[in-house]
Amino acid sequence: MSSLQIRKITPGFGAEITGIDLTRPLTPDQEADIVSAIAEYGVCVYPHTGLTDQTHIWFSRMFGNLWTIGGQATRPSRFAYPHLFEAGNLSPDGSISMDEMARKRRKGDRLWHTDSSFTKERTTYSLLLAHEVPAEGGETGFADMRGAYDALPQSMKDRIEHLEAEHSYNYSRMLAGFPITEEEVEAGMIARHKLVHIHPGSGRKSLYIASHALRITGMEKEEGRALLRELLAFATQPQFTFNHYWKPGDLVIWDNFSTMHRGGDYDDLNHRRDMRRTTVMAYPPPPVVLDPRFRDRFDPAQFEAMVDA
Ligand code: OGA
Ligand code: MN
């Protein structure tokens, strides 16, 4: 019996979870229920959590090591913690950002993607907390990559089973209109991952695609892009997707290894959207996964298999 109250959002994908106070310390059983829920549903919506920056980070740590902005940071952050990623439209002083380059870069997040596929190490879970939301728009769309994989024709499953895709952050920015050339994309960081993988936590097969994917390894570039476009279009059909319309205090956790997401349009020059994200490194797995008491729920080998995959 789960300690959580779970309401499914679609028959096989997404759940709204209540009946738990995320601002309080949790027991190992509660942690196992929370990790089981994300493994099963792919996206978990926790409404009006009451989380602050500090408790958002504390809660996120039960999933593993957190991404930090670290030495790569080239722009100042408005946050007191290096674990928080800016997913809104505010500048370091807290006012609406008028920085045209930052706006163009953010436009890339309106394309279907999964976080950090352009890095070798990758991140599993993203935990996005709404602080302030625009009156209209600014929803987030989610897509089910296990459901989409299951529904592919067998001929397509056979075709893609052993393929790998190469991912670049700069490529999705280019697609969204950010001024960057194909040559600059090629010269930048590119990470290669399997197109189909076994999802850690459920053991189901999942597509691992994103607008960051710029080619299929070993395939002629245009042919690879056509295949990627076909898979993206297939996997984001209405039967595999839903939108979350945010209220302040909502925390949405998604599993980057079994889902994609995209930001919705909104009037970002006139309306504040204060959204802060923590992101969990894919390795090591959440501590409860390695806890012998939960061996009947989790297969640690599935999580290990994602390292360098
Ligand atoms: C993200 C992201 C979209 C949104 O935080 O990773 O893509 O709607 N966000 O804020
Ligand atoms: Mn994202």
PDB file of C-alpha atoms and ligand atoms in Angstrom:
ATOM      1  CA  MET A   1       0.000   0.000   0.000  1.00  0.00           C
ATOM      2  CA  SER A   2       1.462   3.295  -1.057  1.00  0.00           C
ATOM      3  CA  SER A   3       1.530   6.082   1.505  1.00  0.00           C
ATOM      4  CA  LEU A   4       0.558   8.446  -1.341  1.00  0.00           C
ATOM      5  CA  GLN A   5      -2.803   9.437  -2.797  1.00  0.00           C
ATOM      6  CA  ILE A   6      -2.440   8.996  -6.537  1.00  0.00           C
ATOM      7  CA  ARG A   7      -4.783  10.322  -9.234  1.00  0.00           C
ATOM      8  CA  LYS A   8      -3.847   9.308 -12.768  1.00  0.00           C
ATOM      9  CA  ILE A   9      -3.722  12.174 -15.285  1.00  0.00           C
ATOM     10  CA  THR A  10      -3.962   9.937 -18.387  1.00  0.00           C
ATOM     11  CA  PRO A  11      -4.580   6.168 -18.313  1.00  0.00           C
ATOM     12  CA  GLY A  12      -0.909   5.226 -18.518  1.00  0.00           C
ATOM     13  CA  PHE A  13       1.069   8.398 -17.951  1.00  0.00           C
ATOM     14  CA  GLY A  14       1.258  11.219 -15.391  1.00  0.00           C
ATOM     15  CA  ALA A  15      -0.119  11.308 -11.846  1.00  0.00           C
ATOM     16  CA  GLU A  16      -1.212  13.974  -9.407  1.00  0.00           C
ATOM     17  CA  ILE A  17       0.001  13.101  -5.941  1.00  0.00           C
ATOM     18  CA  THR A  18      -1.378  14.352  -2.644  1.00  0.00           C
ATOM     19  CA  GLY A  19      -1.456  13.172   0.941  1.00  0.00           C
ATOM     20  CA  ILE A  20       2.196  13.898   1.694  1.00  0.00           C
ATOM     21  CA  ASP A  21       4.002  16.949   3.086  1.00  0.00           C
ATOM     22  CA  LEU A  22       7.216  17.370   1.085  1.00  0.00           C
ATOM     23  CA  THR A  23       8.495  20.070   3.437  1.00  0.00           C
ATOM     24  CA  ARG A  24       8.973  17.500   6.245  1.00  0.00           C
ATOM     25  CA  PRO A  25      11.644  14.818   6.596  1.00  0.00           C
ATOM     26  CA  LEU A  26      10.429  11.580   4.948  1.00  0.00           C
ATOM     27  CA  THR A  27      10.801   7.948   5.987  1.00  0.00           C
ATOM     28  CA  PRO A  28      12.580   5.433   3.714  1.00  0.00           C
ATOM     29  CA  ASP A  29       9.158   3.910   2.932  1.00  0.00           C
ATOM     30  CA  GLN A  30       7.800   7.274   1.827  1.00  0.00           C
ATOM     31  CA  GLU A  31      10.916   7.858  -0.285  1.00  0.00           C
ATOM     32  CA  ALA A  32      10.473   4.442  -1.887  1.00  0.00           C
ATOM     33  CA  ASP A  33       6.819   5.281  -2.659  1.00  0.00           C
ATOM     34  CA  ILE A  34       7.849   8.585  -4.258  1.00  0.00           C
ATOM     35  CA  VAL A  35      10.592   6.952  -6.357  1.00  0.00           C
ATOM     36  CA  SER A  36       8.196   4.130  -7.312  1.00  0.00           C
ATOM     37  CA  ALA A  37       5.589   6.695  -8.409  1.00  0.00           C
ATOM     38  CA  ILE A  38       7.978   8.540 -10.737  1.00  0.00           C
ATOM     39  CA  ALA A  39       9.206   5.192 -12.095  1.00  0.00           C
ATOM     40  CA  GLU A  40       5.657   4.171 -12.918  1.00  0.00           C
ATOM     41  CA  TYR A  41       4.009   7.415 -14.076  1.00  0.00           C
ATOM     42  CA  GLY A  42       6.939   9.344 -15.622  1.00  0.00           C
ATOM     43  CA  VAL A  43       5.543  12.711 -14.477  1.00  0.00           C
ATOM     44  CA  CYS A  44       4.345  13.381 -10.920  1.00  0.00           C
ATOM     45  CA  VAL A  45       2.503  16.600 -10.076  1.00  0.00           C
ATOM     46  CA  TYR A  46       2.564  17.629  -6.397  1.00  0.00           C
ATOM     47  CA  PRO A  47       0.140  20.556  -5.977  1.00  0.00           C
ATOM     48  CA  HIS A  48       0.601  23.466  -3.517  1.00  0.00           C
ATOM     49  CA  THR A  49       3.656  22.010  -1.830  1.00  0.00           C
ATOM     50  CA  GLY A  50       4.716  25.026   0.232  1.00  0.00           C
ATOM     51  CA  LEU A  51       8.332  24.320  -0.714  1.00  0.00           C
ATOM     52  CA  THR A  52      10.985  27.047  -0.419  1.00  0.00           C
ATOM     53  CA  ASP A  53      14.344  27.093  -2.226  1.00  0.00           C
ATOM     54  CA  GLN A  54      15.869  25.305   0.741  1.00  0.00           C
ATOM     55  CA  THR A  55      13.240  22.583   1.164  1.00  0.00           C
ATOM     56  CA  HIS A  56      13.009  22.157  -2.628  1.00  0.00           C
ATOM     57  CA  ILE A  57      16.731  21.299  -2.597  1.00  0.00           C
ATOM     58  CA  TRP A  58      16.487  19.117   0.524  1.00  0.00           C
ATOM     59  CA  PHE A  59      13.621  17.135  -0.952  1.00  0.00           C
ATOM     60  CA  SER A  60      15.390  16.768  -4.318  1.00  0.00           C
ATOM     61  CA  ARG A  61      18.439  15.198  -2.670  1.00  0.00           C
ATOM     62  CA  MET A  62      16.539  11.976  -1.959  1.00  0.00           C
ATOM     63  CA  PHE A  63      16.767  11.309  -5.720  1.00  0.00           C
ATOM     64  CA  GLY A  64      20.564  11.452  -5.864  1.00  0.00           C
ATOM     65  CA  ASN A  65      23.302  13.990  -6.502  1.00  0.00           C
ATOM     66  CA  LEU A  66      22.096  17.333  -7.743  1.00  0.00           C
ATOM     67  CA  TRP A  67      23.355  19.185 -10.778  1.00  0.00           C
ATOM     68  CA  THR A  68      25.034  22.462  -9.826  1.00  0.00           C
ATOM     69  CA  ILE A  69      25.764  25.469 -11.958  1.00  0.00           C
ATOM     70  CA  GLY A  70      29.452  25.142 -11.057  1.00  0.00           C
ATOM     71  CA  GLY A  71      32.364  26.544 -12.978  1.00  0.00           C
ATOM     72  CA  GLN A  72      30.585  26.523 -16.340  1.00  0.00           C
ATOM     73  CA  ALA A  73      28.445  29.469 -15.302  1.00  0.00           C
ATOM     74  CA  THR A  74      28.997  32.385 -17.628  1.00  0.00           C
ATOM     75  CA  ARG A  75      25.982  34.395 -16.487  1.00  0.00           C
ATOM     76  CA  PRO A  76      25.162  35.563 -12.962  1.00  0.00           C
ATOM     77  CA  SER A  77      22.379  33.664 -11.170  1.00  0.00           C
ATOM     78  CA  ARG A  78      19.565  35.232  -9.138  1.00  0.00           C
ATOM     79  CA  PHE A  79      19.607  32.318  -6.698  1.00  0.00           C
ATOM     80  CA  ALA A  80      21.475  31.817  -3.443  1.00  0.00           C
ATOM     81  CA  TYR A  81      21.974  28.121  -4.268  1.00  0.00           C
ATOM     82  CA  PRO A  82      24.068  26.717  -7.142  1.00  0.00           C
ATOM     83  CA  HIS A  83      21.578  23.803  -7.425  1.00  0.00           C
ATOM     84  CA  LEU A  84      18.830  25.960  -8.898  1.00  0.00           C
ATOM     85  CA  PHE A  85      18.354  26.304 -12.636  1.00  0.00           C
ATOM     86  CA  GLU A  86      16.549  29.368 -14.016  1.00  0.00           C
ATOM     87  CA  ALA A  87      13.446  28.205 -15.889  1.00  0.00           C
ATOM     88  CA  GLY A  88      11.580  31.514 -15.764  1.00  0.00           C
ATOM     89  CA  ASN A  89      11.980  34.914 -17.405  1.00  0.00           C
ATOM     90  CA  LEU A  90      13.599  36.922 -14.622  1.00  0.00           C
ATOM     91  CA  SER A  91      16.989  38.595 -14.486  1.00  0.00           C
ATOM     92  CA  PRO A  92      19.454  38.344 -11.578  1.00  0.00           C
ATOM     93  CA  ASP A  93      17.879  41.408  -9.918  1.00  0.00           C
ATOM     94  CA  GLY A  94      14.427  39.738  -9.983  1.00  0.00           C
ATOM     95  CA  SER A  95      12.851  41.961 -12.650  1.00  0.00           C
ATOM     96  CA  ILE A  96      11.551  40.691 -15.997  1.00  0.00           C
ATOM     97  CA  SER A  97      14.547  40.053 -18.234  1.00  0.00           C
ATOM     98  CA  MET A  98      14.718  42.136 -21.402  1.00  0.00           C
ATOM     99  CA  ASP A  99      17.903  40.407 -22.560  1.00  0.00           C
ATOM    100  CA  GLU A 100      17.163  39.480 -26.199  1.00  0.00           C
ATOM    101  CA  MET A 101      19.799  36.756 -26.329  1.00  0.00           C
ATOM    102  CA  ALA A 102      18.454  35.124 -23.154  1.00  0.00           C
ATOM    103  CA  ARG A 103      14.925  35.238 -24.628  1.00  0.00           C
ATOM    104  CA  LYS A 104      16.099  33.615 -27.849  1.00  0.00           C
ATOM    105  CA  ARG A 105      17.938  30.936 -25.885  1.00  0.00           C
ATOM    106  CA  ARG A 106      14.817  30.232 -23.812  1.00  0.00           C
ATOM    107  CA  LYS A 107      12.794  29.771 -27.000  1.00  0.00           C
ATOM    108  CA  GLY A 108      14.666  26.467 -27.413  1.00  0.00           C
ATOM    109  CA  ASP A 109      12.829  25.146 -24.325  1.00  0.00           C
ATOM    110  CA  ARG A 110       9.541  25.499 -26.260  1.00  0.00           C
ATOM    111  CA  LEU A 111      10.676  22.610 -28.476  1.00  0.00           C
ATOM    112  CA  TRP A 112      10.069  19.051 -27.267  1.00  0.00           C
ATOM    113  CA  HIS A 113      13.144  17.895 -25.385  1.00  0.00           C
ATOM    114  CA  THR A 114      14.517  15.992 -22.454  1.00  0.00           C
ATOM    115  CA  ASP A 115      16.910  17.763 -20.088  1.00  0.00           C
ATOM    116  CA  SER A 116      20.685  17.291 -20.429  1.00  0.00           C
ATOM    117  CA  SER A 117      20.637  14.726 -23.258  1.00  0.00           C
ATOM    118  CA  PHE A 118      23.466  16.847 -24.703  1.00  0.00           C
ATOM    119  CA  THR A 119      25.772  15.808 -21.827  1.00  0.00           C
ATOM    120  CA  LYS A 120      27.566  12.501 -21.490  1.00  0.00           C
ATOM    121  CA  GLU A 121      26.590  12.030 -17.819  1.00  0.00           C
ATOM    122  CA  ARG A 122      22.947  13.136 -18.210  1.00  0.00           C
ATOM    123  CA  THR A 123      20.319  13.904 -15.594  1.00  0.00           C
ATOM    124  CA  THR A 124      17.440  11.630 -14.638  1.00  0.00           C
ATOM    125  CA  TYR A 125      14.865  13.632 -12.708  1.00  0.00           C
ATOM    126  CA  SER A 126      13.943  17.286 -13.060  1.00  0.00           C
ATOM    127  CA  LEU A 127      11.984  18.919 -10.231  1.00  0.00           C
ATOM    128  CA  LEU A 128      10.407  22.170 -11.350  1.00  0.00           C
ATOM    129  CA  LEU A 129       8.794  24.398  -8.719  1.00  0.00           C
ATOM    130  CA  ALA A 130       6.477  27.280  -9.626  1.00  0.00           C
ATOM    131  CA  HIS A 131       6.917  30.464  -7.575  1.00  0.00           C
ATOM    132  CA  GLU A 132       5.047  32.934  -9.834  1.00  0.00           C
ATOM    133  CA  VAL A 133       3.091  32.124 -12.983  1.00  0.00           C
ATOM    134  CA  PRO A 134       1.676  34.277 -15.795  1.00  0.00           C
ATOM    135  CA  ALA A 135      -2.112  34.723 -15.908  1.00  0.00           C
ATOM    136  CA  GLU A 136      -2.223  33.157 -19.374  1.00  0.00           C
ATOM    137  CA  GLY A 137      -0.050  30.533 -21.072  1.00  0.00           C
ATOM    138  CA  GLY A 138       3.252  29.274 -19.719  1.00  0.00           C
ATOM    139  CA  GLU A 139       1.916  25.735 -19.313  1.00  0.00           C
ATOM    140  CA  THR A 140       4.301  22.800 -19.712  1.00  0.00           C
ATOM    141  CA  GLY A 141       3.597  19.889 -22.064  1.00  0.00           C
ATOM    142  CA  PHE A 142       4.711  16.343 -21.272  1.00  0.00           C
ATOM    143  CA  ALA A 143       5.035  13.348 -23.598  1.00  0.00           C
ATOM    144  CA  ASP A 144       5.234   9.648 -22.746  1.00  0.00           C
ATOM    145  CA  MET A 145       8.239   8.016 -24.438  1.00  0.00           C
ATOM    146  CA  ARG A 146       7.422   4.479 -23.195  1.00  0.00           C
ATOM    147  CA  GLY A 147       3.838   4.651 -24.421  1.00  0.00           C
ATOM    148  CA  ALA A 148       5.048   6.072 -27.744  1.00  0.00           C
ATOM    149  CA  TYR A 149       7.668   3.340 -28.099  1.00  0.00           C
ATOM    150  CA  ASP A 150       5.086   0.620 -27.361  1.00  0.00           C
ATOM    151  CA  ALA A 151       2.792   2.037 -30.067  1.00  0.00           C
ATOM    152  CA  LEU A 152       5.432   2.146 -32.831  1.00  0.00           C
ATOM    153  CA  PRO A 153       4.952  -0.301 -35.701  1.00  0.00           C
ATOM    154  CA  GLN A 154       7.191  -3.345 -35.323  1.00  0.00           C
ATOM    155  CA  SER A 155       9.088  -2.392 -38.494  1.00  0.00           C
ATOM    156  CA  MET A 156      10.101   0.934 -36.900  1.00  0.00           C
ATOM    157  CA  LYS A 157      11.042  -0.775 -33.625  1.00  0.00           C
ATOM    158  CA  ASP A 158      13.321  -3.104 -35.577  1.00  0.00           C
ATOM    159  CA  ARG A 159      14.803  -0.219 -37.542  1.00  0.00           C
ATOM    160  CA  ILE A 160      15.755   1.882 -34.504  1.00  0.00           C
ATOM    161  CA  GLU A 161      16.625  -0.811 -31.947  1.00  0.00           C
ATOM    162  CA  HIS A 162      20.409  -0.411 -32.197  1.00  0.00           C
ATOM    163  CA  LEU A 163      20.679   3.199 -33.370  1.00  0.00           C
ATOM    164  CA  GLU A 164      22.296   6.030 -31.470  1.00  0.00           C
ATOM    165  CA  ALA A 165      21.549   9.746 -31.655  1.00  0.00           C
ATOM    166  CA  GLU A 166      23.932  12.650 -31.126  1.00  0.00           C
ATOM    167  CA  HIS A 167      22.682  15.536 -29.020  1.00  0.00           C
ATOM    168  CA  SER A 168      23.753  19.168 -28.838  1.00  0.00           C
ATOM    169  CA  TYR A 169      22.343  22.045 -26.809  1.00  0.00           C
ATOM    170  CA  ASN A 170      23.446  24.461 -29.511  1.00  0.00           C
ATOM    171  CA  TYR A 171      21.533  22.506 -32.157  1.00  0.00           C
ATOM    172  CA  SER A 172      18.155  22.943 -30.421  1.00  0.00           C
ATOM    173  CA  ARG A 173      18.970  26.650 -29.947  1.00  0.00           C
ATOM    174  CA  MET A 174      19.693  26.874 -33.691  1.00  0.00           C
ATOM    175  CA  LEU A 175      16.353  25.173 -34.470  1.00  0.00           C
ATOM    176  CA  ALA A 176      14.591  27.726 -32.264  1.00  0.00           C
ATOM    177  CA  GLY A 177      16.179  30.656 -34.113  1.00  0.00           C
ATOM    178  CA  PHE A 178      19.146  31.487 -31.876  1.00  0.00           C
ATOM    179  CA  PRO A 179      21.901  32.972 -34.056  1.00  0.00           C
ATOM    180  CA  ILE A 180      24.386  30.120 -34.260  1.00  0.00           C
ATOM    181  CA  THR A 181      25.743  28.340 -37.321  1.00  0.00           C
ATOM    182  CA  GLU A 182      25.768  24.653 -38.143  1.00  0.00           C
ATOM    183  CA  GLU A 183      29.614  24.839 -38.030  1.00  0.00           C
ATOM    184  CA  GLU A 184      29.508  26.244 -34.494  1.00  0.00           C
ATOM    185  CA  VAL A 185      27.121  23.466 -33.490  1.00  0.00           C
ATOM    186  CA  GLU A 186      29.524  20.855 -34.869  1.00  0.00           C
ATOM    187  CA  ALA A 187      32.458  22.457 -33.040  1.00  0.00           C
ATOM    188  CA  GLY A 188      30.608  22.432 -29.699  1.00  0.00           C
ATOM    189  CA  MET A 189      29.777  19.716 -27.188  1.00  0.00           C
ATOM    190  CA  ILE A 190      27.926  16.712 -28.625  1.00  0.00           C
ATOM    191  CA  ALA A 191      26.867  13.617 -26.643  1.00  0.00           C
ATOM    192  CA  ARG A 192      25.816  10.278 -28.078  1.00  0.00           C
ATOM    193  CA  HIS A 193      23.128   8.028 -26.550  1.00  0.00           C
ATOM    194  CA  LYS A 194      21.012   5.036 -27.518  1.00  0.00           C
ATOM    195  CA  LEU A 195      17.755   5.916 -29.270  1.00  0.00           C
ATOM    196  CA  VAL A 196      15.941   3.102 -27.449  1.00  0.00           C
ATOM    197  CA  HIS A 197      16.870   2.138 -23.903  1.00  0.00           C
ATOM    198  CA  ILE A 198      15.553   0.128 -20.986  1.00  0.00           C
ATOM    199  CA  HIS A 199      14.021   2.600 -18.582  1.00  0.00           C
ATOM    200  CA  PRO A 200      15.507   2.303 -15.074  1.00  0.00           C
ATOM    201  CA  GLY A 201      12.728   1.749 -12.547  1.00  0.00           C
ATOM    202  CA  SER A 202      10.157   0.131 -14.835  1.00  0.00           C
ATOM    203  CA  GLY A 203      12.257  -2.114 -17.080  1.00  0.00           C
ATOM    204  CA  ARG A 204      10.153  -0.935 -20.032  1.00  0.00           C
ATOM    205  CA  LYS A 205      11.659   0.177 -23.318  1.00  0.00           C
ATOM    206  CA  SER A 206      11.607   3.909 -23.962  1.00  0.00           C
ATOM    207  CA  LEU A 207      12.477   6.221 -26.809  1.00  0.00           C
ATOM    208  CA  TYR A 208      15.239   8.643 -25.868  1.00  0.00           C
ATOM    209  CA  ILE A 209      14.829  11.542 -28.271  1.00  0.00           C
ATOM    210  CA  ALA A 210      14.857  15.336 -28.061  1.00  0.00           C
ATOM    211  CA  SER A 211      15.082  18.412 -30.234  1.00  0.00           C
ATOM    212  CA  HIS A 212      18.729  18.417 -29.138  1.00  0.00           C
ATOM    213  CA  ALA A 213      19.312  15.369 -31.403  1.00  0.00           C
ATOM    214  CA  LEU A 214      21.120  16.575 -34.509  1.00  0.00           C
ATOM    215  CA  ARG A 215      21.873  13.280 -36.229  1.00  0.00           C
ATOM    216  CA  ILE A 216      21.828   9.516 -36.066  1.00  0.00           C
ATOM    217  CA  THR A 217      25.323   8.110 -35.745  1.00  0.00           C
ATOM    218  CA  GLY A 218      26.534   6.613 -39.010  1.00  0.00           C
ATOM    219  CA  MET A 219      23.522   7.777 -41.005  1.00  0.00           C
ATOM    220  CA  GLU A 220      23.520  10.432 -43.686  1.00  0.00           C
ATOM    221  CA  LYS A 221      22.659  13.693 -41.911  1.00  0.00           C
ATOM    222  CA  GLU A 222      19.382  14.527 -43.678  1.00  0.00           C
ATOM    223  CA  GLU A 223      18.154  10.946 -43.510  1.00  0.00           C
ATOM    224  CA  GLY A 224      18.893  10.875 -39.774  1.00  0.00           C
ATOM    225  CA  ARG A 225      17.124  14.181 -39.215  1.00  0.00           C
ATOM    226  CA  ALA A 226      14.088  12.984 -41.145  1.00  0.00           C
ATOM    227  CA  LEU A 227      13.932   9.883 -38.938  1.00  0.00           C
ATOM    228  CA  LEU A 228      14.294  11.993 -35.782  1.00  0.00           C
ATOM    229  CA  ARG A 229      11.535  14.350 -36.960  1.00  0.00           C
ATOM    230  CA  GLU A 230       9.280  11.386 -37.704  1.00  0.00           C
ATOM    231  CA  LEU A 231       9.850   9.914 -34.227  1.00  0.00           C
ATOM    232  CA  LEU A 232       9.335  13.292 -32.523  1.00  0.00           C
ATOM    233  CA  ALA A 233       6.059  13.830 -34.398  1.00  0.00           C
ATOM    234  CA  PHE A 234       4.847  10.312 -33.629  1.00  0.00           C
ATOM    235  CA  ALA A 235       5.728  10.501 -29.933  1.00  0.00           C
ATOM    236  CA  THR A 236       4.062  13.850 -29.330  1.00  0.00           C
ATOM    237  CA  GLN A 237       0.620  12.948 -30.688  1.00  0.00           C
ATOM    238  CA  PRO A 238      -2.251  13.852 -28.340  1.00  0.00           C
ATOM    239  CA  GLN A 239      -2.670  10.297 -27.015  1.00  0.00           C
ATOM    240  CA  PHE A 240       0.854  10.442 -25.533  1.00  0.00           C
ATOM    241  CA  THR A 241       0.762  13.965 -24.091  1.00  0.00           C
ATOM    242  CA  PHE A 242      -0.853  16.264 -21.541  1.00  0.00           C
ATOM    243  CA  ASN A 243      -0.309  19.832 -20.394  1.00  0.00           C
ATOM    244  CA  HIS A 244       0.259  20.985 -16.860  1.00  0.00           C
ATOM    245  CA  TYR A 245      -1.240  24.408 -16.072  1.00  0.00           C
ATOM    246  CA  TRP A 246       0.782  25.758 -13.177  1.00  0.00           C
ATOM    247  CA  LYS A 247      -0.242  27.307  -9.891  1.00  0.00           C
ATOM    248  CA  PRO A 248       2.310  28.781  -7.496  1.00  0.00           C
ATOM    249  CA  GLY A 249       3.588  26.067  -5.155  1.00  0.00           C
ATOM    250  CA  ASP A 250       3.186  23.248  -7.689  1.00  0.00           C
ATOM    251  CA  LEU A 251       6.159  20.911  -7.967  1.00  0.00           C
ATOM    252  CA  VAL A 252       6.337  18.726 -11.051  1.00  0.00           C
ATOM    253  CA  ILE A 253       8.881  15.925 -11.194  1.00  0.00           C
ATOM    254  CA  TRP A 254       9.603  14.319 -14.539  1.00  0.00           C
ATOM    255  CA  ASP A 255      11.843  11.457 -15.486  1.00  0.00           C
ATOM    256  CA  ASN A 256      14.090  12.498 -18.352  1.00  0.00           C
ATOM    257  CA  PHE A 257      14.675   8.845 -19.289  1.00  0.00           C
ATOM    258  CA  SER A 258      11.005   8.145 -20.062  1.00  0.00           C
ATOM    259  CA  THR A 259       9.467  11.498 -21.058  1.00  0.00           C
ATOM    260  CA  MET A 260       9.895  14.697 -23.067  1.00  0.00           C
ATOM    261  CA  HIS A 261       8.561  18.125 -22.209  1.00  0.00           C
ATOM    262  CA  ARG A 262       8.221  21.605 -23.688  1.00  0.00           C
ATOM    263  CA  GLY A 263       7.343  25.039 -22.397  1.00  0.00           C
ATOM    264  CA  GLY A 264       4.196  26.806 -23.600  1.00  0.00           C
ATOM    265  CA  ASP A 265       4.068  30.315 -25.026  1.00  0.00           C
ATOM    266  CA  TYR A 266       3.311  33.311 -22.847  1.00  0.00           C
ATOM    267  CA  ASP A 267       3.797  37.060 -22.889  1.00  0.00           C
ATOM    268  CA  ASP A 268       7.293  36.925 -21.409  1.00  0.00           C
ATOM    269  CA  LEU A 269       8.001  40.663 -21.754  1.00  0.00           C
ATOM    270  CA  ASN A 270       4.992  41.651 -19.660  1.00  0.00           C
ATOM    271  CA  HIS A 271       4.289  38.774 -17.298  1.00  0.00           C
ATOM    272  CA  ARG A 272       6.508  37.326 -14.629  1.00  0.00           C
ATOM    273  CA  ARG A 273       7.198  33.601 -14.618  1.00  0.00           C
ATOM    274  CA  ASP A 274       9.356  32.570 -11.680  1.00  0.00           C
ATOM    275  CA  MET A 275      10.189  28.892 -12.068  1.00  0.00           C
ATOM    276  CA  ARG A 276      13.114  27.160 -10.409  1.00  0.00           C
ATOM    277  CA  ARG A 277      14.405  23.697 -11.179  1.00  0.00           C
ATOM    278  CA  THR A 278      16.627  21.210  -9.445  1.00  0.00           C
ATOM    279  CA  THR A 279      18.006  18.423 -11.583  1.00  0.00           C
ATOM    280  CA  VAL A 280      19.340  15.043 -10.483  1.00  0.00           C
ATOM    281  CA  MET A 281      22.499  13.517 -11.943  1.00  0.00           C
ATOM    282  CA  ALA A 282      21.851  10.107 -13.504  1.00  0.00           C
ATOM    283  CA  TYR A 283      24.529   8.523 -11.355  1.00  0.00           C
ATOM    284  CA  PRO A 284      24.489   7.322  -8.626  1.00  0.00           C
ATOM    285  CA  PRO A 285      20.859   6.097  -8.429  1.00  0.00           C
ATOM    286  CA  PRO A 286      18.502   7.331  -5.689  1.00  0.00           C
ATOM    287  CA  PRO A 287      19.670   5.857  -2.361  1.00  0.00           C
ATOM    288  CA  VAL A 288      16.388   3.933  -1.819  1.00  0.00           C
ATOM    289  CA  VAL A 289      17.052   2.064  -5.073  1.00  0.00           C
ATOM    290  CA  LEU A 290      20.193   0.591  -3.485  1.00  0.00           C
ATOM    291  CA  ASP A 291      18.484  -0.147  -0.133  1.00  0.00           C
ATOM    292  CA  PRO A 292      18.200  -3.952   0.293  1.00  0.00           C
ATOM    293  CA  ARG A 293      14.785  -3.453   1.935  1.00  0.00           C
ATOM    294  CA  PHE A 294      13.404  -2.345  -1.434  1.00  0.00           C
ATOM    295  CA  ARG A 295      15.024  -4.989  -3.623  1.00  0.00           C
ATOM    296  CA  ASP A 296      11.556  -6.245  -4.615  1.00  0.00           C
ATOM    297  CA  ARG A 297      10.722  -2.789  -6.026  1.00  0.00           C
ATOM    298  CA  PHE A 298      13.874  -1.625  -7.785  1.00  0.00           C
ATOM    299  CA  ASP A 299      16.520  -3.278  -9.904  1.00  0.00           C
ATOM    300  CA  PRO A 300      19.773  -1.364  -9.245  1.00  0.00           C
ATOM    301  CA  ALA A 301      21.333  -2.950 -12.355  1.00  0.00           C
ATOM    302  CA  GLN A 302      18.887  -1.011 -14.560  1.00  0.00           C
ATOM    303  CA  PHE A 303      20.138   2.238 -13.091  1.00  0.00           C
ATOM    304  CA  GLU A 304      23.786   1.188 -13.404  1.00  0.00           C
ATOM    305  CA  ALA A 305      23.183   0.289 -17.046  1.00  0.00           C
ATOM    306  CA  MET A 306      22.494   3.951 -17.850  1.00  0.00           C
ATOM    307  CA  VAL A 307      26.027   5.033 -16.950  1.00  0.00           C
ATOM    308  CA  ASP A 308      27.830   5.887 -20.175  1.00  0.00           C
ATOM    309  CA  ALA A 309      24.914   4.448 -22.172  1.00  0.00           C
TER     310      ALA A 309
HETATM  311  C1  OGA B   1      12.817  22.990 -17.953  1.00  0.00           C
HETATM  312  C2  OGA B   1      11.907  23.346 -19.048  1.00  0.00           C
HETATM  313  C3  OGA B   1       9.783  24.344 -19.549  1.00  0.00           C
HETATM  314  C4  OGA B   1       8.825  25.185 -18.788  1.00  0.00           C
HETATM  315  O1  OGA B   1      12.699  23.579 -16.867  1.00  0.00           O
HETATM  316  O2  OGA B   1      13.646  22.102 -18.146  1.00  0.00           O
HETATM  317  O3  OGA B   1      12.103  22.932 -20.166  1.00  0.00           O
HETATM  318  O4  OGA B   1       7.633  25.155 -19.112  1.00  0.00           O
HETATM  319  N1  OGA B   1      10.876  24.084 -18.710  1.00  0.00           N
HETATM  320  O5  OGA B   1       9.273  25.898 -17.881  1.00  0.00           O
HETATM  321 MN    MN B   2      13.691  21.349 -20.073  1.00  0.00          MN
END
